[in-house]
């Protein structure tokens, strides 16, 4: 299992003052040097953190894989086809939300997804769909041509009662095993932190974790390099 670092909130901090500090690319390079195997950024419709130029800059300068998170807006699809990241992760997006609030309903948008997967594949870009850990969603993800599913761990992360949290872990485990059995690569992410990542890291068929907010937050305490190493050590010790 590998760690992909989401650097959106480096851009959030930069944009708070409108300047160039902290530097998004530098954060990506530090994460790579600390052992991250991929860099994730979410280009939102409102460009609230990552800007178009950041995506190009990351693509041209990182040495691991670039995962561009995006919703299916025409201009962002066009940008993805121009940048050619290694992977696009398709997410639902609402203007009012503070962060991505749940998985895609792939059943409702299967026709659009078939077209999108074809466009991305023609450029050699892999497609991941961010979904709830649900067997039907996994099945449809496979049928529209996705290469990977990223299972939403936000519900698991937000639950405080152990029995309910364990129930959600079972759902994530079952969805992972099913996706793996039908030939989909599996990623997981949202809300993962230094306390709750270990349980997810125990699910061996998950190929990668996508973690952002907690890494950037803990960087204030430990520094970015040390924080990335802490997450990698959790992954490797489980
Ligand atoms: N995966 C997806 C699809 C996301 O939208 C996000 C948030 O941008 C993450 C993972 C990372 O979530 P967090 O910032 O809570 O670690």
Short mmCIF file of N, CA and C in Angstrom, two decimals, residues 55-62:
data_model
loop_
_atom_site.label_atom_id
_atom_site.label_comp_id
_atom_site.label_asym_id
_atom_site.label_seq_id
_atom_site.Cartn_x
_atom_site.Cartn_y
_atom_site.Cartn_z
N UNK A 55 -1.65 22.87 -11.50
CA UNK A 55 -1.76 21.51 -12.06
C UNK A 55 -0.65 21.30 -13.10
N UNK A 56 -0.46 22.31 -13.96
CA UNK A 56 0.61 22.20 -14.97
C UNK A 56 1.97 22.13 -14.29
N UNK A 57 2.17 22.97 -13.28
CA UNK A 57 3.46 23.03 -12.60
C UNK A 57 3.79 21.69 -11.92
N UNK A 58 2.76 21.10 -11.31
CA UNK A 58 2.97 19.79 -10.66
C UNK A 58 3.30 18.74 -11.71
N UNK A 59 2.52 18.72 -12.76
CA UNK A 59 2.72 17.70 -13.80
C UNK A 59 4.15 17.79 -14.37
N UNK A 60 4.63 19.03 -14.56
CA UNK A 60 5.94 19.20 -15.19
C UNK A 60 7.11 18.95 -14.25
N UNK A 61 6.86 18.92 -12.97
CA UNK A 61 8.01 18.89 -12.05
C UNK A 61 8.04 17.78 -11.01
N UNK A 62 6.93 17.08 -10.80
CA UNK A 62 7.03 15.99 -9.82
C UNK A 62 7.57 14.74 -10.50
#
